[in-house]
mmCIF file of C-alpha atoms in Angstrom:
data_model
loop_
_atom_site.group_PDB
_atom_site.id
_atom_site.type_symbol
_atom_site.label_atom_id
_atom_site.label_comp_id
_atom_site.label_asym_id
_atom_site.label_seq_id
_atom_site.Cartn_x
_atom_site.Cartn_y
_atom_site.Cartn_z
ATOM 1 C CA UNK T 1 0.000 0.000 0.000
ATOM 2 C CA UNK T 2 1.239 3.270 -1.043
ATOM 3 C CA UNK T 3 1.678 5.767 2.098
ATOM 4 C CA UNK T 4 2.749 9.399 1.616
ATOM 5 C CA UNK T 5 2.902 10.916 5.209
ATOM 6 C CA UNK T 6 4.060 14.581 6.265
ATOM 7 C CA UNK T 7 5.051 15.882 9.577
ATOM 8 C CA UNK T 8 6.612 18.999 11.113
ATOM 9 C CA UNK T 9 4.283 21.917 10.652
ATOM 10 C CA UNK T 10 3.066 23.942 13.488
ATOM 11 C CA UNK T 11 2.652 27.335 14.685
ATOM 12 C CA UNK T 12 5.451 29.529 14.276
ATOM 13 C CA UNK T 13 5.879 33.208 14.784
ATOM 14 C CA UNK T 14 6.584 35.864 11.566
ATOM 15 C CA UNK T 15 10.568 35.414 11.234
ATOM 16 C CA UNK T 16 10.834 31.994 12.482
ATOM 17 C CA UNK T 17 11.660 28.526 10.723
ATOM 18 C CA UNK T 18 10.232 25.246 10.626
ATOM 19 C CA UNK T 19 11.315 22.086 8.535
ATOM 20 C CA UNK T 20 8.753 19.547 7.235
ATOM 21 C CA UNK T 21 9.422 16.291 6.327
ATOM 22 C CA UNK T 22 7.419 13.968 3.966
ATOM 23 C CA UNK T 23 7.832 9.988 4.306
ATOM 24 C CA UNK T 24 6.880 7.824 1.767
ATOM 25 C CA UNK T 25 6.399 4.122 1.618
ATOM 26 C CA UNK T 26 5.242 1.287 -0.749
ATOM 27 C CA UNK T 27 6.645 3.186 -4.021
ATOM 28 C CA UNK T 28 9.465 4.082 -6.208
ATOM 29 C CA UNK T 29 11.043 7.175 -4.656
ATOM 30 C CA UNK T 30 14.424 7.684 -5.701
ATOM 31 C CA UNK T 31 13.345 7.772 -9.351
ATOM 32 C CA UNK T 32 10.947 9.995 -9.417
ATOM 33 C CA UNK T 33 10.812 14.067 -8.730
ATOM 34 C CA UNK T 34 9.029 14.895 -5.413
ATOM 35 C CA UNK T 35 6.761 18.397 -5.014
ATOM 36 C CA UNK T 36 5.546 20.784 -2.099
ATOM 37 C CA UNK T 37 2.546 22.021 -2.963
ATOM 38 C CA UNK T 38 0.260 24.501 -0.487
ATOM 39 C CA UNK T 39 -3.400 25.517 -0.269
ATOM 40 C CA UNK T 40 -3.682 28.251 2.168
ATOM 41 C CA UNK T 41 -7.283 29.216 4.123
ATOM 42 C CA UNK T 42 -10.134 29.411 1.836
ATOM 43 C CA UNK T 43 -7.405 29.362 -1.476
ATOM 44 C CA UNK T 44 -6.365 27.152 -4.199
ATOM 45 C CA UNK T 45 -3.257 24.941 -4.860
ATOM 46 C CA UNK T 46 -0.225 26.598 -5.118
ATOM 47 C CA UNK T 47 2.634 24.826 -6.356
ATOM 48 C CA UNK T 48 5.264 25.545 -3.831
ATOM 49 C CA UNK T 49 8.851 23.431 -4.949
ATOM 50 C CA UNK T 50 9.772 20.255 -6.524
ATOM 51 C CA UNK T 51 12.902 18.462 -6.600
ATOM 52 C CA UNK T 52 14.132 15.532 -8.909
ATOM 53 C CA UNK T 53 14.699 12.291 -8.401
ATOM 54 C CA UNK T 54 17.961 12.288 -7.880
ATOM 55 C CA UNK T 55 18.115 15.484 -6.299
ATOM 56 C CA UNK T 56 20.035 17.127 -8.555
ATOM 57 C CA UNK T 57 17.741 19.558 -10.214
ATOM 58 C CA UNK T 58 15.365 21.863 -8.077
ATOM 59 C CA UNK T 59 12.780 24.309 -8.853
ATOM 60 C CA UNK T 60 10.861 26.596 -6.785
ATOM 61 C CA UNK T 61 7.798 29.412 -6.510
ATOM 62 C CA UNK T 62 9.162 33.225 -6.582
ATOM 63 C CA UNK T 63 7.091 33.880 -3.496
ATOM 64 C CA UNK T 64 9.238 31.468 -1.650
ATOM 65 C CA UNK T 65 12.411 31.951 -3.090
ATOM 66 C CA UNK T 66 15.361 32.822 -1.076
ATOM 67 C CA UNK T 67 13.417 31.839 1.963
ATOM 68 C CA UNK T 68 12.939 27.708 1.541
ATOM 69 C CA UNK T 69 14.738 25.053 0.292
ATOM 70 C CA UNK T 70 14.394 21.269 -0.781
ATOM 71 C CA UNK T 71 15.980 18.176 -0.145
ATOM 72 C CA UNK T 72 15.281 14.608 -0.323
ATOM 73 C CA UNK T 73 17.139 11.344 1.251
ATOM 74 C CA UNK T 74 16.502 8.519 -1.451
ATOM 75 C CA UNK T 75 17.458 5.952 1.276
ATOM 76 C CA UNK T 76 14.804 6.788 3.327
ATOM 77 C CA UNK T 77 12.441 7.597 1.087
ATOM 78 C CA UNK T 78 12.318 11.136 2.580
ATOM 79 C CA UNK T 79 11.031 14.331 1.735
ATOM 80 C CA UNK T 80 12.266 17.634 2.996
ATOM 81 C CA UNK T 81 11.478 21.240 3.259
ATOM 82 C CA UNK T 82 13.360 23.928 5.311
ATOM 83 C CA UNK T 83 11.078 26.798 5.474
ATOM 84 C CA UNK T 84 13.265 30.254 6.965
ATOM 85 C CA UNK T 85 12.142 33.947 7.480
ATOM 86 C CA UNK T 86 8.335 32.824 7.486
ATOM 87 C CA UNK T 87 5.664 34.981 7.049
ATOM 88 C CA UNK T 88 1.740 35.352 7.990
ATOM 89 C CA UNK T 89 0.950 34.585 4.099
ATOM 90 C CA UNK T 90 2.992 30.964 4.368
ATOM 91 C CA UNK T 91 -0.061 29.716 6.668
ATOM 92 C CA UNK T 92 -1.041 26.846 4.689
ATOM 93 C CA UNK T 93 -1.750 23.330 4.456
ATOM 94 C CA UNK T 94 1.381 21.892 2.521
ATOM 95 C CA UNK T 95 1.139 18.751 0.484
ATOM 96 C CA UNK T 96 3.748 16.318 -0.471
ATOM 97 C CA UNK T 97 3.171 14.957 -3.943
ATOM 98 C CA UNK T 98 5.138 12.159 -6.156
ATOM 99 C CA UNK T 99 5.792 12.384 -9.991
ATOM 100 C CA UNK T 100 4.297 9.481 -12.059
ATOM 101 C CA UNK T 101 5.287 8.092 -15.194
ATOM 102 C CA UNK T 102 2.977 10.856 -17.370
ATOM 103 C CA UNK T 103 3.253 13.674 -15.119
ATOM 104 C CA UNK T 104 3.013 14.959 -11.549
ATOM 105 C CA UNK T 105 0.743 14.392 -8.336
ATOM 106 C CA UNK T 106 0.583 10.510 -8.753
ATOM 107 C CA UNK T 107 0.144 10.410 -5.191
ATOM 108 C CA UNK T 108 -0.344 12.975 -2.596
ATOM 109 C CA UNK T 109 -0.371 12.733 1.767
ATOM 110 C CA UNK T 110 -2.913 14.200 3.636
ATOM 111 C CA UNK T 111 -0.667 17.225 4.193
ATOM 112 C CA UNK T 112 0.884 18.988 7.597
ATOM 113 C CA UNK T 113 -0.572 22.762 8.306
ATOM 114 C CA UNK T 114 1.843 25.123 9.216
ATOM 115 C CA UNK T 115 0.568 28.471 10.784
ATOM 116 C CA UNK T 116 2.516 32.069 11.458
ATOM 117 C CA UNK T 117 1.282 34.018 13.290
ATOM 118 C CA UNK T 118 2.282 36.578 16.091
ATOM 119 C CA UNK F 1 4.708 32.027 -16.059
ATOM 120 C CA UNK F 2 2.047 30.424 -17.430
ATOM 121 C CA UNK F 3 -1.186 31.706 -16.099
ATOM 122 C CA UNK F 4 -4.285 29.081 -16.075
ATOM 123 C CA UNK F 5 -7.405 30.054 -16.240
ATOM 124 C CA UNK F 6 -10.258 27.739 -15.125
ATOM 125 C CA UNK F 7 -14.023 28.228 -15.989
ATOM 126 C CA UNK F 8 -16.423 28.585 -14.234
ATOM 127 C CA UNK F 9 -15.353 29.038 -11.349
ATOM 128 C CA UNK F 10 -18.543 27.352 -9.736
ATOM 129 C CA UNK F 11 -20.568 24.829 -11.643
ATOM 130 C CA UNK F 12 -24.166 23.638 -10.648
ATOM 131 C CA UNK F 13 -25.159 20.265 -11.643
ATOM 132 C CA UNK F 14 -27.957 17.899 -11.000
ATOM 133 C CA UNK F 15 -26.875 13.878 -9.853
ATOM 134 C CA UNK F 16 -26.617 12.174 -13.463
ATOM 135 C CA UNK F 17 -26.098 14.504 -15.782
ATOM 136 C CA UNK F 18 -22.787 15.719 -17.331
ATOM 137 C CA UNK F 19 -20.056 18.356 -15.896
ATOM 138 C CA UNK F 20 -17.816 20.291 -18.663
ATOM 139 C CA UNK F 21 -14.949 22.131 -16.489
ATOM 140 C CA UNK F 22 -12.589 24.326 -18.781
ATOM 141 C CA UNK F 23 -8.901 25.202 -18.394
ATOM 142 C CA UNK F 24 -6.696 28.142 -20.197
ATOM 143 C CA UNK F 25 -3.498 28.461 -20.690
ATOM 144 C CA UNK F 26 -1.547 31.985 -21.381
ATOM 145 C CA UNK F 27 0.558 29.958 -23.666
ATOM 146 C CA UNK F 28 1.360 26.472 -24.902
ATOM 147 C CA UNK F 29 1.934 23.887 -22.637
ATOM 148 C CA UNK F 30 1.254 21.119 -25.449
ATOM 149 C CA UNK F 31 -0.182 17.852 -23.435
ATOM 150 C CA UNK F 32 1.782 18.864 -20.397
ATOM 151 C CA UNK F 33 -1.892 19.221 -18.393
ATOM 152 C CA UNK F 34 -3.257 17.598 -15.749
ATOM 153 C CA UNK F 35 -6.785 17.239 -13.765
ATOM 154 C CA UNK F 36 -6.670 17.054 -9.851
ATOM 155 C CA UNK F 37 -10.286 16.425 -7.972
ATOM 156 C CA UNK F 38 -9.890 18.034 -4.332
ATOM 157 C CA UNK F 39 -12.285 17.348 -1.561
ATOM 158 C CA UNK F 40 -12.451 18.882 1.547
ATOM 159 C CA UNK F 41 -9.820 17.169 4.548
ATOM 160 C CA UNK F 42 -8.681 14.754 1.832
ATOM 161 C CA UNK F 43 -5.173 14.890 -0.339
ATOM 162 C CA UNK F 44 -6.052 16.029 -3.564
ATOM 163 C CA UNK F 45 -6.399 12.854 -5.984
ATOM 164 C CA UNK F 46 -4.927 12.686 -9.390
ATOM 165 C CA UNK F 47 -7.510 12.120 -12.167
ATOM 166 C CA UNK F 48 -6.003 12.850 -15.236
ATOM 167 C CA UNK F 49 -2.139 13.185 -17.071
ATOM 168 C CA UNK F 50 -0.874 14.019 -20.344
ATOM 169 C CA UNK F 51 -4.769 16.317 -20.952
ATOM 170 C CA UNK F 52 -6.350 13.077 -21.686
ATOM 171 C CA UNK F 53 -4.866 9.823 -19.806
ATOM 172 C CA UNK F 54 -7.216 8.603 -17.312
ATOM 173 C CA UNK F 55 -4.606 7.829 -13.838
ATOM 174 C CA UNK F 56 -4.992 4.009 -12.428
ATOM 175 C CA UNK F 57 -8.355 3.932 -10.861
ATOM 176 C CA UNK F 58 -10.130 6.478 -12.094
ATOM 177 C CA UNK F 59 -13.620 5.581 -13.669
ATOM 178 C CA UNK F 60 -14.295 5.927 -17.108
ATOM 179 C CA UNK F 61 -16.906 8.927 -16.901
ATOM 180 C CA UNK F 62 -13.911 11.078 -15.914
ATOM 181 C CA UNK F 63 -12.493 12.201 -19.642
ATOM 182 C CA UNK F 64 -9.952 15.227 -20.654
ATOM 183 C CA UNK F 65 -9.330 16.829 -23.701
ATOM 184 C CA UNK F 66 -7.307 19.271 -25.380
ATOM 185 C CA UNK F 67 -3.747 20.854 -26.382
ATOM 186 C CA UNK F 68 -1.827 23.394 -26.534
ATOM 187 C CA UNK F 69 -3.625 26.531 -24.491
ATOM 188 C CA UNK F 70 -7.460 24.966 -24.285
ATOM 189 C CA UNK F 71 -8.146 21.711 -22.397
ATOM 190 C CA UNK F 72 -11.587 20.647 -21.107
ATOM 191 C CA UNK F 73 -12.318 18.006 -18.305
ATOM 192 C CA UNK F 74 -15.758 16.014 -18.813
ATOM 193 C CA UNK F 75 -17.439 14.383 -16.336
ATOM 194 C CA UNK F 76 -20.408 11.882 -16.899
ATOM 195 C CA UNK F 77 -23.666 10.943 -15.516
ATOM 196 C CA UNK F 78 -22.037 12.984 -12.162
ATOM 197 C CA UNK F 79 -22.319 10.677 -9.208
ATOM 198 C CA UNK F 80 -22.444 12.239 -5.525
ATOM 199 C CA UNK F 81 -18.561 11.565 -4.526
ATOM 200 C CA UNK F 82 -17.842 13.586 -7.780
ATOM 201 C CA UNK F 83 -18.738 17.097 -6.099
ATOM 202 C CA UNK F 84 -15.751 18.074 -5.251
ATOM 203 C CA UNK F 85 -12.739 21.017 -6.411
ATOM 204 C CA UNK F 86 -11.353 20.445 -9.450
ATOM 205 C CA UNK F 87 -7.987 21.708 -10.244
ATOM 206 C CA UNK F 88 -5.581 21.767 -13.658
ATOM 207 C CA UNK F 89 -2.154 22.151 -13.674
ATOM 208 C CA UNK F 90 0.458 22.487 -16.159
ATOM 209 C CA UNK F 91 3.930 21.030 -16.499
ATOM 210 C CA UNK F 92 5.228 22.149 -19.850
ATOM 211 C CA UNK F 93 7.065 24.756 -17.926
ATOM 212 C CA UNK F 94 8.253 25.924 -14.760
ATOM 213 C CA UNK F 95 7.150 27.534 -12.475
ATOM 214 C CA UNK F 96 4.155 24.420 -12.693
ATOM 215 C CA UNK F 97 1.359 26.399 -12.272
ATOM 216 C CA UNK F 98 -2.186 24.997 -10.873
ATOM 217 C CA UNK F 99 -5.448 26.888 -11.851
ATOM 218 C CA UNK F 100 -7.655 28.849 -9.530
ATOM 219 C CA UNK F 101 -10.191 25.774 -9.244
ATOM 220 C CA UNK F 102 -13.733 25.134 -10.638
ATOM 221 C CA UNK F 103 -16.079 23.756 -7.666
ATOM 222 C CA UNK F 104 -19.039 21.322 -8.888
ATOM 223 C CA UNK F 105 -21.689 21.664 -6.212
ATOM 224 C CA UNK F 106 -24.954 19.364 -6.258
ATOM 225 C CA UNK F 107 -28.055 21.586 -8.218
#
């Protein structure tokens, strides 16, 4: 059974950093790129950052550049995103998502909510 | 960046009949679409790649269509677990960008 799981988010002031990590299970990981992807309160999807599969090639949203960054550990089938100098319009509910074969968001976890606020 | 525009941006529709959701792109993005059905407190679920391949799973009323700037996503006969957000995205080019959503609420 496939199992995409993120953790970390929380409540964090305006300024402050938080890390979220994404663990996936019962797939191919290292093969295939891996995305963020954010809806914040009573918005859309935003696509946030994606990362290859080997790690090698990243890509990311101007409103976070600078600010986050993404990483991956193929031997744990891990997910990562540093999130630094946070601010009140990062309160969101971020998604991890996995690339298929034809494109991306084969599969997607539940998603971890991260809130800043003062 | 590729803008996508998605129309309407609320569609009402009776049980049983049929859903036609449109997505706009500011420029080509060839087949590079695809359709994402969101419901609320659930991960969004994957229903179509490449504008027109159905993902594993996904019932044969669900059908896209279209290249280049103007893709449409059909639904059939709508069943109740169908009302839901539906989202395109595009991933001809970076920054992949994800449409503002058309909601299909029950008539």
């Amino acid at each position: 059974e496939v199992q995409v799981l993120e953790s970390g988010g929380g409540l964090v002031q305006p300024g402050g950093s938080l890390r979220l990590s994404c663990a996936a299970s019962g797939l191919t990981f290292s093969t295939y790129g891996m995305s963020w992807v954010r809806q914040a309160p009573g918005k859309g999807l935003e696509w946030v950052f994606s990362i290859s599969g080997s790690g090698g090639s990243t890509h990311y949203a101007d409103s976070v550049k600078g600010r986050f960054t993404i990483s991956r550990d193929n031997s744990k089938k891990s997910l990562y995103l540093q999130m630094n100098s946070l601010r009140v319009e990062d309160t969101a509910l971020y998604y991890c998502a996995k690339d298929g074969d034809l494109g991306p968001g084969e599969y997607w976890g539940q998603g971890t909510l991260v809130t800043v606020s003062s | 960046e590729i803008v996508m525009t998605q129309s309407p941006a609320t569609l009402s529709v009776s049980p049983g009949e049929r859903a036609t959701l449109s997505c706009r792109a500011s420029q080509s993005v060839s087949s590079n679409l695809a359709w994402f059905q969101h419901k609320p407190g659930q991960a969004p679920r994957l229903l179509i790649s490449g504008a027109s391949t159905r993902a594993t799973g996904i019932p044969a009323r669900f059908s896209g269509s279209g290249s280049g700037t103007d893709f449409t996503l059909t639904i059939n006969s709508l069943q109740s677990e169908d009302f839901a957000v539906y989202y395109c995205q595009q991933y001809n080019n970076w920054p992949r960008t994800f449409g503002q959503g058309t909601k299909v609420e029950i008539k």
